[in-house]
Short mmCIF file of C-alpha atoms in Angstrom, two decimals:
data_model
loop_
_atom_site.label_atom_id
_atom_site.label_comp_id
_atom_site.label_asym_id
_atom_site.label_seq_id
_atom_site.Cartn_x
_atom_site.Cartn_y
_atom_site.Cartn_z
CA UNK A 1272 -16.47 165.95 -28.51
CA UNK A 1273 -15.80 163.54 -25.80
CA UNK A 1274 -13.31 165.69 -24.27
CA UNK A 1275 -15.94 168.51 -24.14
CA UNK A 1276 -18.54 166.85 -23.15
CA UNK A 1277 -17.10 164.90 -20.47
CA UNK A 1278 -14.37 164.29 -17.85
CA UNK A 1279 -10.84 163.79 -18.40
CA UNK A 1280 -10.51 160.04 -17.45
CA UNK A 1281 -13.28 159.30 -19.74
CA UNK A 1282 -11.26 160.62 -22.66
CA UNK A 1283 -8.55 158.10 -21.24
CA UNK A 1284 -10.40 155.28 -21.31
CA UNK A 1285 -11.52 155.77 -24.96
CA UNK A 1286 -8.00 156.71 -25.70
CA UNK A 1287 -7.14 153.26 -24.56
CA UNK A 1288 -9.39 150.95 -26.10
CA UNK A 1289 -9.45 152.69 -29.93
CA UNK A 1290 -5.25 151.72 -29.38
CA UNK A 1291 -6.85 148.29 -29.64
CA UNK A 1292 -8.91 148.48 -32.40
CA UNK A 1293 -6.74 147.83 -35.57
CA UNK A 1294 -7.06 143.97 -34.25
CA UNK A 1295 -10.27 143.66 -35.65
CA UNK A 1296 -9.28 145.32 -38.80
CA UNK A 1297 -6.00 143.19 -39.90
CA UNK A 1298 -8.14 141.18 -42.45
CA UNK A 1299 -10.35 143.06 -43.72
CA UNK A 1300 -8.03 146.18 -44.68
CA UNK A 1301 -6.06 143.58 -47.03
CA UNK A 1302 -9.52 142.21 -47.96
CA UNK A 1303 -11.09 145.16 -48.86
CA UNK A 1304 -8.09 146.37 -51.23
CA UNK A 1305 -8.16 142.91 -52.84
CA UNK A 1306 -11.72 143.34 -53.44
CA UNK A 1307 -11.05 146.41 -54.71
CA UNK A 1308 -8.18 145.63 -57.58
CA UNK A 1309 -9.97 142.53 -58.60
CA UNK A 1310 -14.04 143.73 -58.41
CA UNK A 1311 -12.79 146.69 -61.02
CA UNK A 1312 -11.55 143.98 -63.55
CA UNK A 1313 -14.62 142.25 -63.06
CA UNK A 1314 -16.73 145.06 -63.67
CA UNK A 1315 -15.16 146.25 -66.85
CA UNK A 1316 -15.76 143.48 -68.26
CA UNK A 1317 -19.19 142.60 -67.19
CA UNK A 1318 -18.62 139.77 -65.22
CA UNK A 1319 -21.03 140.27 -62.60
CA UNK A 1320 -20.81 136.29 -61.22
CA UNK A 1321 -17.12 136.93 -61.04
CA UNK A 1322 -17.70 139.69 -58.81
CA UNK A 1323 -20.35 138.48 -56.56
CA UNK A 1324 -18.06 135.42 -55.89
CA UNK A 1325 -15.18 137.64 -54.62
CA UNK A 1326 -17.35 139.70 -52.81
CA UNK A 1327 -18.71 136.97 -50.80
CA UNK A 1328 -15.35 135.60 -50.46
CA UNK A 1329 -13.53 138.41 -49.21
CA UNK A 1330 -16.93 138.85 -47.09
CA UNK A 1331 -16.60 136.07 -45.55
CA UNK A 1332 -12.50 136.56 -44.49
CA UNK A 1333 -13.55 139.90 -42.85
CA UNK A 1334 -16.44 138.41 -41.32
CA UNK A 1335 -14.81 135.19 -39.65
CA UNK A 1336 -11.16 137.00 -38.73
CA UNK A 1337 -13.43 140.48 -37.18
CA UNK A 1338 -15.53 138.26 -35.73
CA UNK A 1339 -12.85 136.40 -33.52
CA UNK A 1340 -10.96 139.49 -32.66
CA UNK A 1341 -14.28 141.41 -31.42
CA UNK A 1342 -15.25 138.44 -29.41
CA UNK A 1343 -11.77 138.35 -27.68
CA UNK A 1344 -11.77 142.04 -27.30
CA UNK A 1345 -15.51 141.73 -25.47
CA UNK A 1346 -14.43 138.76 -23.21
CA UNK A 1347 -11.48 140.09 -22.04
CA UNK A 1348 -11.56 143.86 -22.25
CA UNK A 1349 -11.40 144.60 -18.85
CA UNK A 1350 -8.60 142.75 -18.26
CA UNK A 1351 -6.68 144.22 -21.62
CA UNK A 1352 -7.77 147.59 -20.11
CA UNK A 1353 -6.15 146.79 -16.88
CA UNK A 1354 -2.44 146.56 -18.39
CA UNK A 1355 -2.84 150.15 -19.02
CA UNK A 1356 -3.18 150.47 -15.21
CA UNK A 1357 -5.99 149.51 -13.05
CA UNK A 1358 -8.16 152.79 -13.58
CA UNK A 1359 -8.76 151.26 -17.22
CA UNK A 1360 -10.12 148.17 -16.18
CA UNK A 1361 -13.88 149.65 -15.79
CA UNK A 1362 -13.40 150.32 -19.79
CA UNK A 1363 -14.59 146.94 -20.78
CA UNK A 1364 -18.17 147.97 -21.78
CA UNK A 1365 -16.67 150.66 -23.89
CA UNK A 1366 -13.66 148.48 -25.42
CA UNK A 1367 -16.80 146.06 -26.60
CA UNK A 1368 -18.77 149.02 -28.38
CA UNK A 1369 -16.10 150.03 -30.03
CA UNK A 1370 -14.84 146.56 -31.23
CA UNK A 1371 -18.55 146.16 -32.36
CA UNK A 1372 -18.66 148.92 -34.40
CA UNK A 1373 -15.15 148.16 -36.33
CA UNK A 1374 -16.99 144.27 -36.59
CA UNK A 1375 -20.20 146.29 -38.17
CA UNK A 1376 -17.73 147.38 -41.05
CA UNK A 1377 -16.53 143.53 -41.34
CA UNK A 1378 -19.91 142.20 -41.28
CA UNK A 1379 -21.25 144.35 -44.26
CA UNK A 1380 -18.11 143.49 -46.54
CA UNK A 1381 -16.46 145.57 -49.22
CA UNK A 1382 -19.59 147.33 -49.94
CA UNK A 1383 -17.61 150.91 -49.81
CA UNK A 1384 -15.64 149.80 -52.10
CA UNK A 1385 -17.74 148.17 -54.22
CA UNK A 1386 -20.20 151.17 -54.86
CA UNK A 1387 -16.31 152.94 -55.74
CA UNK A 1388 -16.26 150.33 -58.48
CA UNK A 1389 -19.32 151.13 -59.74
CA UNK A 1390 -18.20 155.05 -59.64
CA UNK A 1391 -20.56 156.00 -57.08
CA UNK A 1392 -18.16 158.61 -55.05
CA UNK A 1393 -20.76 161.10 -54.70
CA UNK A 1394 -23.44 158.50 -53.37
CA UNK A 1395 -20.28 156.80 -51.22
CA UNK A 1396 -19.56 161.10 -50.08
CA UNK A 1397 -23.41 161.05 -49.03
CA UNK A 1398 -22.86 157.89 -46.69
CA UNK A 1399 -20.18 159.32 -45.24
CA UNK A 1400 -21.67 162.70 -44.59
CA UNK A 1401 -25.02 160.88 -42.83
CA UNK A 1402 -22.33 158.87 -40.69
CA UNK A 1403 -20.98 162.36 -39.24
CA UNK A 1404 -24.23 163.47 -38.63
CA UNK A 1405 -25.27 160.73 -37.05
CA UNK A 1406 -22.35 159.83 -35.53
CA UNK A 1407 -22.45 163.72 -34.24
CA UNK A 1408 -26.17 163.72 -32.81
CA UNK A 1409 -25.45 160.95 -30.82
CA UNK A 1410 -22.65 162.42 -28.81
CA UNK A 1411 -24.74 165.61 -28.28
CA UNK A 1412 -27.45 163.31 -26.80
CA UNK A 1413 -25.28 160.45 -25.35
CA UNK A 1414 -22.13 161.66 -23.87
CA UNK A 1415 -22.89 164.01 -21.11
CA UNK A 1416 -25.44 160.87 -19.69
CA UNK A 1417 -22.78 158.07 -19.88
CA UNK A 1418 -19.78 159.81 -20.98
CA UNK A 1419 -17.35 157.55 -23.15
CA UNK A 1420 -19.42 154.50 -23.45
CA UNK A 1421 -22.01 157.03 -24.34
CA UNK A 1422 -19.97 157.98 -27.34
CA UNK A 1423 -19.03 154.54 -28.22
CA UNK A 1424 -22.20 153.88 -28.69
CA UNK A 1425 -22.88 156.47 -30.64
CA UNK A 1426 -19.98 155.35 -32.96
CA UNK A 1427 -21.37 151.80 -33.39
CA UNK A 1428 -24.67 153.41 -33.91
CA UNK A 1429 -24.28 154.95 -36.80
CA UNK A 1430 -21.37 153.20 -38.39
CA UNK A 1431 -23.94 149.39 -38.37
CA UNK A 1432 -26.99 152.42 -39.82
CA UNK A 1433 -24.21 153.56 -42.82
CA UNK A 1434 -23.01 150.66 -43.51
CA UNK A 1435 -25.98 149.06 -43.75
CA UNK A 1436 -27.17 151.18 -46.17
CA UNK A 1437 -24.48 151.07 -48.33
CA UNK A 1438 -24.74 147.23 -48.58
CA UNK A 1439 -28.36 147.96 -49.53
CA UNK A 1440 -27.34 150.11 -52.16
CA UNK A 1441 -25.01 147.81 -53.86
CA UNK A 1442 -27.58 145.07 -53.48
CA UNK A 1443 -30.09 147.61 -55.49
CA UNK A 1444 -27.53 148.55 -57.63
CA UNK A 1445 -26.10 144.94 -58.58
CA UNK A 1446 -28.68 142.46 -57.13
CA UNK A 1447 -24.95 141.29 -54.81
CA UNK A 1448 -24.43 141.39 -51.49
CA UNK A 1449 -21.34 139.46 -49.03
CA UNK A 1450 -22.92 137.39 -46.96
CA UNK A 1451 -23.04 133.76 -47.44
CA UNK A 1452 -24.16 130.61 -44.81
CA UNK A 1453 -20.11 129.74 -44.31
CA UNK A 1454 -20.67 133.83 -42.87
CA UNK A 1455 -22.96 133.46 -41.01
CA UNK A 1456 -22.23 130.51 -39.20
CA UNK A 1457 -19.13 132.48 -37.61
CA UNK A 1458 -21.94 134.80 -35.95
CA UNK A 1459 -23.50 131.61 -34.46
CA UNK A 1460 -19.64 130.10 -33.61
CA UNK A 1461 -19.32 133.43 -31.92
CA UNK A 1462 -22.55 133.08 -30.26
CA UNK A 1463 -22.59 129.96 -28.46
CA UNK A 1464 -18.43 130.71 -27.40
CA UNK A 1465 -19.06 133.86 -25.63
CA UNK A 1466 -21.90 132.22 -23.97
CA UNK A 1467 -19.73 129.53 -23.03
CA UNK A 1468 -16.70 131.68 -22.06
CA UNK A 1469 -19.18 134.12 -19.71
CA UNK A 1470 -20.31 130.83 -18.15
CA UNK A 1471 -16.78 129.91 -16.95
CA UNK A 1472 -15.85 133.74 -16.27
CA UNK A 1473 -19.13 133.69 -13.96
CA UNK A 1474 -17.57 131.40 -11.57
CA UNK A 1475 -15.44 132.01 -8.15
CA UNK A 1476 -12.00 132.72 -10.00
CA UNK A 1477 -12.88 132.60 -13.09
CA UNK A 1478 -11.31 135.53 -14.62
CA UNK A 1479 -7.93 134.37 -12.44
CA UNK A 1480 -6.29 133.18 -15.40
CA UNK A 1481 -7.36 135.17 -18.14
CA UNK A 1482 -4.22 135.42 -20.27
CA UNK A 1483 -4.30 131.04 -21.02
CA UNK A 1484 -7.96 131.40 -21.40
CA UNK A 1485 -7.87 134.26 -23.98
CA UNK A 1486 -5.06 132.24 -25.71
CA UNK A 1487 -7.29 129.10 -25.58
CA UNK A 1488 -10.58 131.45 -26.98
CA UNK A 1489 -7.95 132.45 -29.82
CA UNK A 1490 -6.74 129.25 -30.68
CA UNK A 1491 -10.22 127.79 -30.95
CA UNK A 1492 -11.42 130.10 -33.22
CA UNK A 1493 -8.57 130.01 -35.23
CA UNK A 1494 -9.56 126.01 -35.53
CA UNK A 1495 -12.70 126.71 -36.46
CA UNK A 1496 -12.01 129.34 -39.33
CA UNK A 1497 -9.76 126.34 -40.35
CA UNK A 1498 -12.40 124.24 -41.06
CA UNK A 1499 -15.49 126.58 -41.84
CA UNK A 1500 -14.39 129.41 -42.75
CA UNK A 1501 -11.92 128.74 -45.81
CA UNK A 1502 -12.68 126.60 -48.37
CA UNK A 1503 -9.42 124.60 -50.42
CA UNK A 1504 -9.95 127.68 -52.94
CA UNK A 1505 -9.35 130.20 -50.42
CA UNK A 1506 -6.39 128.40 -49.21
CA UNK A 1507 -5.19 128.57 -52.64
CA UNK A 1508 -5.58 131.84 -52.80
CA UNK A 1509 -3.46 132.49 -49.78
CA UNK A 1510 -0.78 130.29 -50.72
CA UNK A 1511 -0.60 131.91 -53.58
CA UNK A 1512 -0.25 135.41 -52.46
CA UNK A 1513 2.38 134.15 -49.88
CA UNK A 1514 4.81 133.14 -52.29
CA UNK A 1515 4.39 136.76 -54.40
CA UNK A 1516 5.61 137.98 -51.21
CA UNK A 1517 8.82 135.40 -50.70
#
């Protein structure tokens, strides 16, 4: 629709920043799958605790790992944008949409899923039909105003309204949902970092160095995930699948 409803460089720009968007997606595919396998056990054999324990666990790695990577994605878009060439750079605002609206899956867990568990695929058909629509009606009213950041918006729009609702329907369903205060304290980490990070871009030359300063964001919240985002049960979990793999 974009590339009706708009001009050819706008298309580009989008073109560019969805290439960057599996980032924020590298946990929680694997964690969503791994919900998946192990939430259909559980709910054959009525262990509902079981169940709601994993599904706040594997909440919490998509969470904390989309988090980060929409946070560096925001900072730094522009400049990202800019190794494409220099026409990119004015992408950022769109690049940060978009990296919201794959976050807005993260931040609602393995509720698709879940509702597949609980053999729901006509309900889980309806959410994704309402998305479209949504998704759709935006453009129409959106793009031809502000062109891709127009339809960015409209993606993050009604991806956070779907998902949302599907989280709602598991919780009405189940009396579960993935959130849990180790969650959302990476939404307050995230927080008071990009407030932080702005503050230093803000000044003469700030934004001179981006590439150690996007390195040092990374590394920081890869410390903090460290320490509140994984408990010593998670990290046995991961140990665990890493020597399956060797």
């Amino acid at each position: 629709m974009l590339g009706l409803l708009s001009e050819p460089d706008e298309v580009g720009v989008y073109g560019a920043s969805a290439r960057l968007l599996p980032l924020v997606f590298v946990v929680h595919g694997s964690a969503t799958q791994m919900f998946f396998a192990h939430a259909s056990e559980r709910y054959a054999a009525g262990d509902l605790a079981g169940l709601e324990a994993f599904y706040k666990r594997t909440g919490r790695w998509s969470i904390w790992s989309a988090t980060g990577a929409a946070l560096l994605l925001i900072l730094w878009g522009p400049e990202v944008l800019g190794m494409f060439g220099p026409e990119f750079a004015a992408g950022g605002p769109v690049l940060g949409a978009l990296a919201l609206s794959h976050a807005a899956v993260a931040w609602t867990g393995s509720c698709g899923k879940a509702l597949l568990v609980m053999g729901r695929l006509r309900q889980n058909m309806c959410n994704v039909l309402a998305m479209l629509a949504v998704n759709v009606a935006l453009n129409l009213l959106w793009i031809p105003e502000h062109g891709a950041y127009g339809a960015a918006c409209a993606t993050l729009t009604a991806r956070f309204a779907v998902r949302l609702a599907q989280a709602a329907q598991v919780w009405w369903t189940l009396r579960v949902h993935p959130w849990s205060p180790d969650s959302a304290l990476a939404l307050v980490c995230a927080w008071f970092l990009y407030a932080a990070f702005q503050t230093m871009l803000a000044r003469p030359g700030g934004d001179a160095r981006w590439i150690p300063a996007a390195a040092g964001s990374a590394a920081l919240w890869a410390a903090l995930y460290a320490v509140f985002g994984t408990s010593r049960e998670d990290r046995g979990i991961l140990r665990d699948l890493i020597g399956r793999r060797r």
